[in-house]
Coordinates of C-alpha atoms and ligand atoms in Angstrom, one line a residue:
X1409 CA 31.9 -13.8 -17.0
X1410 CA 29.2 -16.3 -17.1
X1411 CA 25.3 -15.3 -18.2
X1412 CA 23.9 -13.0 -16.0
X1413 CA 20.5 -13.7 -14.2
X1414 CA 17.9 -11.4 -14.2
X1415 CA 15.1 -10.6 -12.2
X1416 CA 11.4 -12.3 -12.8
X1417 CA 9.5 -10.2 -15.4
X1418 CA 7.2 -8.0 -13.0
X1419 CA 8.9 -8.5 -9.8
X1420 CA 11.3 -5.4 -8.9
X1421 CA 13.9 -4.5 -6.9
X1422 CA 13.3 -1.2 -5.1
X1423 CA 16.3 0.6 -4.6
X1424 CA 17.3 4.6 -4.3
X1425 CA 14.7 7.2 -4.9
X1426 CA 11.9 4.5 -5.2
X1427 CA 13.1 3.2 -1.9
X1428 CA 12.9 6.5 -0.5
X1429 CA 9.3 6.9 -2.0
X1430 CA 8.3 3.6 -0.5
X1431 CA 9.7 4.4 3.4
X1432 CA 7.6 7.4 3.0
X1433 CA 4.4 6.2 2.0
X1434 CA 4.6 3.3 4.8
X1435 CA 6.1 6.2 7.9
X1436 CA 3.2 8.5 7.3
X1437 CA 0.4 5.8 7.2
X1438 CA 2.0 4.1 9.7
X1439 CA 2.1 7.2 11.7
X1440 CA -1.2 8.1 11.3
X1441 CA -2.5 4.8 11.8
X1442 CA -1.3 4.9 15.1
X1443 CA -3.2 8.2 15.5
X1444 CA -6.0 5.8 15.4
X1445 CA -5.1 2.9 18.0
X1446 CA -4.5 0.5 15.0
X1447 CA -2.2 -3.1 15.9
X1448 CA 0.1 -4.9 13.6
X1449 CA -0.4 -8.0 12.3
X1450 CA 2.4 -10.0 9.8
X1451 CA 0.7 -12.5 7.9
X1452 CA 2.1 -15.4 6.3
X1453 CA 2.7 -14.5 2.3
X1454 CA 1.0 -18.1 1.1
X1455 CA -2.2 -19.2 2.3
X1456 CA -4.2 -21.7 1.2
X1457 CA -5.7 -21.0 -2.2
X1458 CA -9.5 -21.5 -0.8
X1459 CA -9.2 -18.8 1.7
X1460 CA -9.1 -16.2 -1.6
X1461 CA -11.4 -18.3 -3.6
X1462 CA -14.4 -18.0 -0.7
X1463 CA -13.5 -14.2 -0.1
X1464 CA -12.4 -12.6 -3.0
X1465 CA -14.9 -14.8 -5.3
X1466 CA -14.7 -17.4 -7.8
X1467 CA -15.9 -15.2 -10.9
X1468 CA -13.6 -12.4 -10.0
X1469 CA -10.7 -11.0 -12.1
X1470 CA -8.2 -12.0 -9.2
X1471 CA -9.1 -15.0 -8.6
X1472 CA -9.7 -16.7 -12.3
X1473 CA -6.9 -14.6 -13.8
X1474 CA -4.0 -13.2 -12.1
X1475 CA -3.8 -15.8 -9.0
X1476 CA -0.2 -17.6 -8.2
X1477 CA -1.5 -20.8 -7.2
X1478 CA 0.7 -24.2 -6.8
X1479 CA 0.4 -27.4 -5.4
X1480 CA 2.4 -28.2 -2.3
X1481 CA 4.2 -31.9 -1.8
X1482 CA 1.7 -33.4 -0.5
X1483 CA -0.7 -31.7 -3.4
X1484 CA -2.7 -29.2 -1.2
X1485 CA -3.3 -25.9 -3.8
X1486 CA -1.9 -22.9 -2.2
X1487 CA -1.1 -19.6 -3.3
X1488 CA 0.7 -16.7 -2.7
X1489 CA -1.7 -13.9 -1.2
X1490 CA -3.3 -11.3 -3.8
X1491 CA -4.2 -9.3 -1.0
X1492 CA -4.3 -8.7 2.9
X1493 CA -7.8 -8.5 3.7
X1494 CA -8.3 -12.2 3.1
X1495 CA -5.7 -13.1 5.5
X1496 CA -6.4 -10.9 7.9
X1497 CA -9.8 -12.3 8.6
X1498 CA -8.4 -15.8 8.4
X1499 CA -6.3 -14.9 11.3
X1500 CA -8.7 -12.9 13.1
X1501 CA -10.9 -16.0 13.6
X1502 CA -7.9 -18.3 13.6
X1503 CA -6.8 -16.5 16.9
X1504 CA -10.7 -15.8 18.0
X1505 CA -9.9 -11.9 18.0
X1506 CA -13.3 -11.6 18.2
X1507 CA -13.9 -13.4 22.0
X1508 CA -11.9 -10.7 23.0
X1509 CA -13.4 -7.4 22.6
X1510 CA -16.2 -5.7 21.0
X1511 CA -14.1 -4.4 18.3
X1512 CA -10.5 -4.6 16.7
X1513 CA -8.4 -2.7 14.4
X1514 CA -5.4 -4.3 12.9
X1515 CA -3.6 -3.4 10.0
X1516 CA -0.8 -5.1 7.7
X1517 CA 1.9 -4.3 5.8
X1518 CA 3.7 -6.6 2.9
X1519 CA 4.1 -7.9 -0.7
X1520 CA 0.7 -8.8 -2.7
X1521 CA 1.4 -11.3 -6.0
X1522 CA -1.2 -10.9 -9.3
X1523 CA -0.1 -12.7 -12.6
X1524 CA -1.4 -9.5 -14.2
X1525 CA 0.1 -8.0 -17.9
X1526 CA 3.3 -5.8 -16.6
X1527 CA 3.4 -1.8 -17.1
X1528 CA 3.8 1.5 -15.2
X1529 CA 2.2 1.2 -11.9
X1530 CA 1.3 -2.6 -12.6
X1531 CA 3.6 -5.7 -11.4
X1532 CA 3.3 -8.8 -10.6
X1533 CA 5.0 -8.7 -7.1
X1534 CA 3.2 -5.5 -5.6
X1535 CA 3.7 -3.9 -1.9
X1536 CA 0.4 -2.6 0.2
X1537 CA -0.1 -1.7 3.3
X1538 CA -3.7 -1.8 4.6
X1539 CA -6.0 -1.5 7.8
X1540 CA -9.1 -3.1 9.0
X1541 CA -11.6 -2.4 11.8
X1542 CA -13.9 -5.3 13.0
X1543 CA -16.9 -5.6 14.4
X1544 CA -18.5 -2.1 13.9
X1545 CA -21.4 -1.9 11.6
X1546 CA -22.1 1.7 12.1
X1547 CA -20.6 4.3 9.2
X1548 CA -18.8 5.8 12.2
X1549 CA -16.1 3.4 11.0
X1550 CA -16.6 3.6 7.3
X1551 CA -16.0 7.0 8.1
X1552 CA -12.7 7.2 10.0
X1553 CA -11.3 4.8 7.6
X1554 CA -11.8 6.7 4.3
X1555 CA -10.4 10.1 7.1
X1556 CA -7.4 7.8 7.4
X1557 CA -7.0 8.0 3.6
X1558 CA -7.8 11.6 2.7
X1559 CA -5.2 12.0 5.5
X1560 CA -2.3 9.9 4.4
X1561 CA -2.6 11.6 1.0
X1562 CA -2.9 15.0 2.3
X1563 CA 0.3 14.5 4.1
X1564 CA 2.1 13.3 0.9
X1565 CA 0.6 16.3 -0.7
X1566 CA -1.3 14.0 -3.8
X1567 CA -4.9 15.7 -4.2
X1568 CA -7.4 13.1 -4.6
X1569 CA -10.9 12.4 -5.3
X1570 CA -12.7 10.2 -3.0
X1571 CA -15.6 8.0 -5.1
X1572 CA -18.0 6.9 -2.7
X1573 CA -20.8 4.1 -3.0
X1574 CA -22.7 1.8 -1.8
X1575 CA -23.4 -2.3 -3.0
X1576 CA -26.3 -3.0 -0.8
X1577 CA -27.1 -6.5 1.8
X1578 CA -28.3 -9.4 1.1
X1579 CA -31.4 -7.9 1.8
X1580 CA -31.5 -5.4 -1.2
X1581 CA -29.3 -6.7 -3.3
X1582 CA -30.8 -9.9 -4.5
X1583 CA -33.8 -7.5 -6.3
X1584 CA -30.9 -5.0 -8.1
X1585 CA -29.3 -8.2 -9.2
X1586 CA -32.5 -8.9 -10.9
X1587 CA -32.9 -6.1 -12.4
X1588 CA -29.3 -5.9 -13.6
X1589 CA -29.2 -9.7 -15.2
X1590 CA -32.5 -8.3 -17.1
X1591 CA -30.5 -5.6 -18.7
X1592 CA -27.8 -7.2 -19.2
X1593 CA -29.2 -9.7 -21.4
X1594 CA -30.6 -7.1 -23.5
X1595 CA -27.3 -5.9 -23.9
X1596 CA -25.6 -9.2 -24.0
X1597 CA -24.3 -8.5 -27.8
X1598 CA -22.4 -6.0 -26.9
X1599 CA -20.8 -7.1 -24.3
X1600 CA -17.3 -8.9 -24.0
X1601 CA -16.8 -12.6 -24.4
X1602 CA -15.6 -12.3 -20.3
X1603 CA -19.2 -10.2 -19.5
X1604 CA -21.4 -12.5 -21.7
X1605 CA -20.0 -15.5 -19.0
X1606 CA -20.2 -14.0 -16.1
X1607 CA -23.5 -12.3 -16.5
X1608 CA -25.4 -15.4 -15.0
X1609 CA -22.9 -16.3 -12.1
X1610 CA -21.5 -13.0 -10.8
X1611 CA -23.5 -9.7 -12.4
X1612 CA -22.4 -7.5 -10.6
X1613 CA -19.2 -8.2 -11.3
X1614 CA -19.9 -7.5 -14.8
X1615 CA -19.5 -3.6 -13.9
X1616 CA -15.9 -3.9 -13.5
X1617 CA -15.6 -5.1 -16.8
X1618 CA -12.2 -2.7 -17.9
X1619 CA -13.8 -3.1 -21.5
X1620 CA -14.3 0.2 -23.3
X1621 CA -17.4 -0.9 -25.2
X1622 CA -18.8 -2.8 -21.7
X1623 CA -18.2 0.3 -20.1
X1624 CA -19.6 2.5 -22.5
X1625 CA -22.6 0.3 -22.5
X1626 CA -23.3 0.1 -18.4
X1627 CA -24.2 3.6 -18.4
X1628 CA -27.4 3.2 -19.0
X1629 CA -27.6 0.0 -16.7
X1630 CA -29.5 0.3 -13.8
X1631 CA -27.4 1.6 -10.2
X1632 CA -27.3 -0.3 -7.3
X1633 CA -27.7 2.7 -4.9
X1634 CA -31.6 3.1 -6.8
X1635 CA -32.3 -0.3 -4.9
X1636 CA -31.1 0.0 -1.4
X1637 CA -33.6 -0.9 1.2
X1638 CA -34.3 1.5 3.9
X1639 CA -31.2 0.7 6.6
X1640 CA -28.9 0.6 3.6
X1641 CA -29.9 3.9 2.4
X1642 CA -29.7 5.4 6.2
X1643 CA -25.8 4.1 6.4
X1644 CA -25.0 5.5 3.4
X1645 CA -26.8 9.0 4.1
X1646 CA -25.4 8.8 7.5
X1647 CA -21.8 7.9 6.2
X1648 CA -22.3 11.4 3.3
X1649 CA -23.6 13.6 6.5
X1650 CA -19.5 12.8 8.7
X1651 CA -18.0 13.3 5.1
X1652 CA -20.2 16.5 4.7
X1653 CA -19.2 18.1 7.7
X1654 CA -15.3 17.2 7.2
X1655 CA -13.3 18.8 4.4
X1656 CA -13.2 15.5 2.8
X1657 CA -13.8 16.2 -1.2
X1658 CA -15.9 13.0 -2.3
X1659 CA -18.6 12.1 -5.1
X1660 CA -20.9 9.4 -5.3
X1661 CA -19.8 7.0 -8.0
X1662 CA -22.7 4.7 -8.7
X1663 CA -21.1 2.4 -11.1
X1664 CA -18.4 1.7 -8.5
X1665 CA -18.6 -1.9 -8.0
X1666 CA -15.1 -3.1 -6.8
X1667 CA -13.3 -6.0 -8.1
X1668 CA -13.8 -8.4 -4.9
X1669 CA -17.0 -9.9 -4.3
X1670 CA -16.9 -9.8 -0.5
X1671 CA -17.9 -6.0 -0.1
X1672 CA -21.0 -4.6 1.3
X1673 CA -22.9 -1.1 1.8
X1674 CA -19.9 1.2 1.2
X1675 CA -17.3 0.6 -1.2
X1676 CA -14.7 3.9 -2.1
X1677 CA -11.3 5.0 -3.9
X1678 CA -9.1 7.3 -4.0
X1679 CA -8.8 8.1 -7.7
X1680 CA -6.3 10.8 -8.9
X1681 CA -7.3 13.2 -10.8
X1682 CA -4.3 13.5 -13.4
X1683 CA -3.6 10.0 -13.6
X1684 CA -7.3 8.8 -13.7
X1685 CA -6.0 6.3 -11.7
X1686 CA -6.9 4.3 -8.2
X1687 CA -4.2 4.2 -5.6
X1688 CA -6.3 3.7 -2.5
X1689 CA -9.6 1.7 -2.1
X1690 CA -11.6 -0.2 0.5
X1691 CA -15.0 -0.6 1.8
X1692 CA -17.5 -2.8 3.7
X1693 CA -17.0 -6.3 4.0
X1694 CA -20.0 -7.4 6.3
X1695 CA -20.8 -11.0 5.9
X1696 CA -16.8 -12.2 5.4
X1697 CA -15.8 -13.6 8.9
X1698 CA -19.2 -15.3 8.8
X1699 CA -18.4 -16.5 5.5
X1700 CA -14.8 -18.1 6.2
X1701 CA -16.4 -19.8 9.4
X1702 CA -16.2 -17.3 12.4
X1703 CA -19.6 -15.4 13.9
X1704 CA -21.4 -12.7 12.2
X1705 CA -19.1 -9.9 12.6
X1706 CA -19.4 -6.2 10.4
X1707 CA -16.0 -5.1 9.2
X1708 CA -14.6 -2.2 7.2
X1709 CA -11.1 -1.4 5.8
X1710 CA -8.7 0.0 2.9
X1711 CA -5.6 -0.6 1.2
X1712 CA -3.2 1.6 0.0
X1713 CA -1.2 0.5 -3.0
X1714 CA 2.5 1.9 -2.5
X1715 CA 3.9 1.4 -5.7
X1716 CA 1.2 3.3 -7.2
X1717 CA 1.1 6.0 -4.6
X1718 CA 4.6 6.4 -4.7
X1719 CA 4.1 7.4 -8.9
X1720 CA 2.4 10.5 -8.0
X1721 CA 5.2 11.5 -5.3
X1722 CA 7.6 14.4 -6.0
X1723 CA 11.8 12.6 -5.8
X1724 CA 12.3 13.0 -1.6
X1725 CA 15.3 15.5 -1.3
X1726 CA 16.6 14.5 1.8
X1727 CA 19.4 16.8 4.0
X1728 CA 21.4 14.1 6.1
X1729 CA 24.2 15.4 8.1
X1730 CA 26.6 13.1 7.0
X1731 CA 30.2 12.3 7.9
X1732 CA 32.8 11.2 5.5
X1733 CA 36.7 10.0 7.7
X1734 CA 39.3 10.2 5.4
X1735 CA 42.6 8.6 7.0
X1736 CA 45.7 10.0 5.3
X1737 CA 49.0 8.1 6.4
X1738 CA 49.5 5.8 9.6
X1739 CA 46.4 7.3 10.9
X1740 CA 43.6 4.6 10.8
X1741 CA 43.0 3.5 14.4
X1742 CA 43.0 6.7 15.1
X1743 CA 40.7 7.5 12.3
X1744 CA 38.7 4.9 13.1
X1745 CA 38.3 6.1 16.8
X1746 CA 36.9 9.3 15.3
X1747 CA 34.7 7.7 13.1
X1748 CA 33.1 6.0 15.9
X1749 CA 33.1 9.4 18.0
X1750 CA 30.9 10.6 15.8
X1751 CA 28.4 7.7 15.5
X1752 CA 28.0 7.3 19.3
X1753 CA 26.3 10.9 19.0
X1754 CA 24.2 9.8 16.1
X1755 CA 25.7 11.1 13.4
X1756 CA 25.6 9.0 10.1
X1757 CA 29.7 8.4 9.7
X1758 CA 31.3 6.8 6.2
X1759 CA 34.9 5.7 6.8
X1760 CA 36.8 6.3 3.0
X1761 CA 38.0 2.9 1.6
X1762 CA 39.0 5.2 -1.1
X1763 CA 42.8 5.5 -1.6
X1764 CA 44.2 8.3 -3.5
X1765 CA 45.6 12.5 -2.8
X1766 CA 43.1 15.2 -1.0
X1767 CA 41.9 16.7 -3.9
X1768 CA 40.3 13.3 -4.9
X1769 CA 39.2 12.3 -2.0
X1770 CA 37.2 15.9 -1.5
X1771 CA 35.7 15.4 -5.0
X1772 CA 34.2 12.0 -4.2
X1773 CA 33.1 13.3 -0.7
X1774 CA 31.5 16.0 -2.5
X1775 CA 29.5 14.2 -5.1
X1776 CA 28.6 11.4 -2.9
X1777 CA 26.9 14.4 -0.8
X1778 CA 28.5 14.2 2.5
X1779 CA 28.0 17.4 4.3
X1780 CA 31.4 17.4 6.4
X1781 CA 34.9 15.8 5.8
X1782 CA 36.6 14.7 8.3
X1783 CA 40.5 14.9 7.4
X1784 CA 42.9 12.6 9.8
X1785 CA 46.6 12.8 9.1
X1786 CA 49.5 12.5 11.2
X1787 CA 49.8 16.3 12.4
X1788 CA 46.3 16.0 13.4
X1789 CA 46.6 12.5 15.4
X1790 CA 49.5 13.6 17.2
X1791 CA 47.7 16.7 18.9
X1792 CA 44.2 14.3 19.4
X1793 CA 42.8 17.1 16.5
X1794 CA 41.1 16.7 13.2
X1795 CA 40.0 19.2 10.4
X1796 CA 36.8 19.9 9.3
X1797 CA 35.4 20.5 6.3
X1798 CA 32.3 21.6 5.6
X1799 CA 31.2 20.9 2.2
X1800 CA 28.5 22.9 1.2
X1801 CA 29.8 26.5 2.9
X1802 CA 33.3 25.3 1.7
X1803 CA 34.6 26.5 5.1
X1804 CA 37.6 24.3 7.1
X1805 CA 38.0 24.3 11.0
X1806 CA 40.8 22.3 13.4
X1807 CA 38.9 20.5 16.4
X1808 CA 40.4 18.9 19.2
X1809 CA 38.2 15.5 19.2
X1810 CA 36.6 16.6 22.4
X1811 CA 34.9 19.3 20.2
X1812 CA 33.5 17.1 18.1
Ligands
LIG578 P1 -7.0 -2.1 -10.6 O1 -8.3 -1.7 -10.9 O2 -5.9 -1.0 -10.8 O3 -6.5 -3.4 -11.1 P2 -7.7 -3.3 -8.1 O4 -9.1 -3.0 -8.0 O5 -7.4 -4.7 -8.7 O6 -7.0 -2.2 -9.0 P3 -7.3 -3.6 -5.3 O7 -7.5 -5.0 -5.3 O8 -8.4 -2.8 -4.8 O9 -7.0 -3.1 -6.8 O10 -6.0 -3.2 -4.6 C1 -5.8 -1.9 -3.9 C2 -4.7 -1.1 -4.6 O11 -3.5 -1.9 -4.8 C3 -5.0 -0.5 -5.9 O12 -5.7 0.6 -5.8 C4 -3.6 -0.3 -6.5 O13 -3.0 0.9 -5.9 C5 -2.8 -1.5 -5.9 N1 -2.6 -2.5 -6.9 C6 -3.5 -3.5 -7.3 N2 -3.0 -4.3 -8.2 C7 -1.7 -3.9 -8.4 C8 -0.6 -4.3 -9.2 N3 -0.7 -5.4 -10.0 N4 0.5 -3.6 -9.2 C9 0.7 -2.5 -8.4 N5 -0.3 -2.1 -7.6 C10 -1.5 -2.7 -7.6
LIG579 MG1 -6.8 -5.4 -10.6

């Protein structure tokens, strides 16, 4: 044999019960999606590695860290996408979504790539599947999109938290930011080597800082939602009165920052509670389509990480009604015939390659968890009959084929 290749260290195969997990996850927010009048869009995987850079930020984890960037042949830097939010704005401008109607909701599905350090829950090749409503400013749609997620985990039976908060505009924020560089440089000593640098170009993204010492240390920084100017302040009370009068469980989070820099006013995860960890988060990205060239347009969205949702799922039992043929003798058109019978109603139908006596051939069907057997041998083909056995009652009936 020669050496056996393996697969890249953080990208995965998904296969069997994670597979399972997976079609899941994506059925019941694709279902419920739909509830909602949402569109599919496929988006290229590699984009040009500027689109991230102006979106996600410069001085962000994502983009100085964990991006897989390369130069094409002719040298242009590209990179495969981190995330879907970026490339779904590029595309709705791109296509001038927004000449079209007042307001659109799309939503995406499809591997996301971060060189980040491999572990449970963490690769490097990642699957999400995400929505996004444009052009609606008003927390209405804040609100039905962090209802989407409460109900996509409520159907998958994970109990969450929702953290709420909210970052401000470029009306209010510019004073917190003040604020927040002044403290931080009266903390600066005990803060990372990563926080000390990016206190003066991105502060705010200091808060994300994963450091236990930096995190210990922000808890006495001053909170963003202590600064919000009066229409700020409005949307986010407005947005807490529609989760108020749902049964959507939610706390305010105020050192919820985000690791992207293109959020605004509301920002939110779903965090849960026994894994302390985020599987779902999203928020309010208002100046973004302005920002990567089309017209001042409000947006809001989420994205659901499917890997990591599918952590906290219970193994999918599933009950197929599935057929195994076995052909004993000179039987297999015949077989065959039956086999196909059985699939033109819709039944899922294995014809055995196995070769070998009936006791052996009932084992395998047995432990491979078909539900019926169907056994063909001459007798049977010669009256147009086969026997059926059913595998979990253990009981065996002759059917003409008509019967079947
Ligand atoms: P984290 O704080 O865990 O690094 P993040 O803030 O970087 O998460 P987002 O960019 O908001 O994550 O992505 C949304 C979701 O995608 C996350 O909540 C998580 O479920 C999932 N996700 C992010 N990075 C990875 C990864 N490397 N592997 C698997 N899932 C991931
Ligand atoms: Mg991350």
């Amino acid at each position: 044999m020669s050496d056996e290749i393996r697969s890249v260290r953080g990208f995965h195969d998904i296969l069997g019960n994670d597979l399972k997990k997976f079609r899941r996850i994506t059925n019941v927010v694709r279902r419920i999606l739909k509830l909602y009048n949402f569109e599919e869009i496929i988006l290229p995987v590699v984009e040009y590695a500027e689109l991230f850079q102006r979106s996600i930020g410069e001085v962000t984890d994502i983009v100085q860290k964990e991006m897989f960037t390369f130069q094409d042949k002719k040298g242009r830097w590209l990179a495969l996408r981190p995330e879907g939010t970026a490339g779904t704005v590029r595309a709705y401008i791109q296509h001038r979504m927004y000449a079209e109607r007042p307001y659109r909701k799309l939503f995406y599905e499809g591997p996301m790539f971060r060189y980040e350090r491999p572990q449970a829950g963490r690769y490097r090749q990642f699957h999400q599947i995400g929505a996004e409503i444009f052009g609606v400013g008003d927390p209405e749609a804040d609100f039905e999109i962090i209802e989407i997620v409460y109900k996509i985990l409520k159907e998958l039976n994970i109990t969450v938290v929702i953290e709420i908060n909210s970052l401000g505009c470029l009306k209010c924020r510019p004073a917190y930011r003040e604020e927040l560089v002044t403290f931080l440089n009266e903390v600066e000593e005990n803060l990372c080597e990563v926080c000390k640098e990016r206190k003066d170009k991105n502060p705010l993204r200091v808060l994300d800082c994963k450091v236990e010492t930096c995190r210990e240390t922000f808890k006495s920084s001053p909170k963003v939602i202590d600064y919000l100017c009066e229409e700020c302040k409005e949307h986010f009370e407005r947005l807490q009165s529609f989760l108020n009068s749902s049964d959507i469980p939610y706390r305010i989070n105020p050192s919820l920052v985000r690791g992207l820099d293109y959020y605004s006013r509301t920002v939110f995860e779903a965090v849960s509670d026994d894994l302390s960890t985020t599987i779902i988060a999203g928020g309010r990205y208002d100046y973004l389509v302005e920002q990567l060239g089309g017209p001042p347009t409000p947006a809001t969205g989420f994205a659901v990480g499917i890997e990591r949702t599918a952590l906290l799922l219970p193994d999918v039992e599933e009950d197929v009604e599935s057929y195994i043929v076995i052909p004993f003798g000179e039987v297999k058109e015949y077989a065959m015939k039956v086999a196909d019978i059985l699939r033109s109603k819709g039944y899922t139908v294995e014809f055995s390659y196995r070769r070998g006596g009936l006791r052996k051939q009932l084992e395998y069907a047995d432990k491979m968890g078909f539900r019926y057997a169907v056994i063909i041998g001459e007798d049977e083909m010669k009256e147009g009959k086969v026997t059926l056995k059913d595998m979990r009652e253990g009981v065996q009936v002759t059917k003409n084929i008509e019967e079947l």
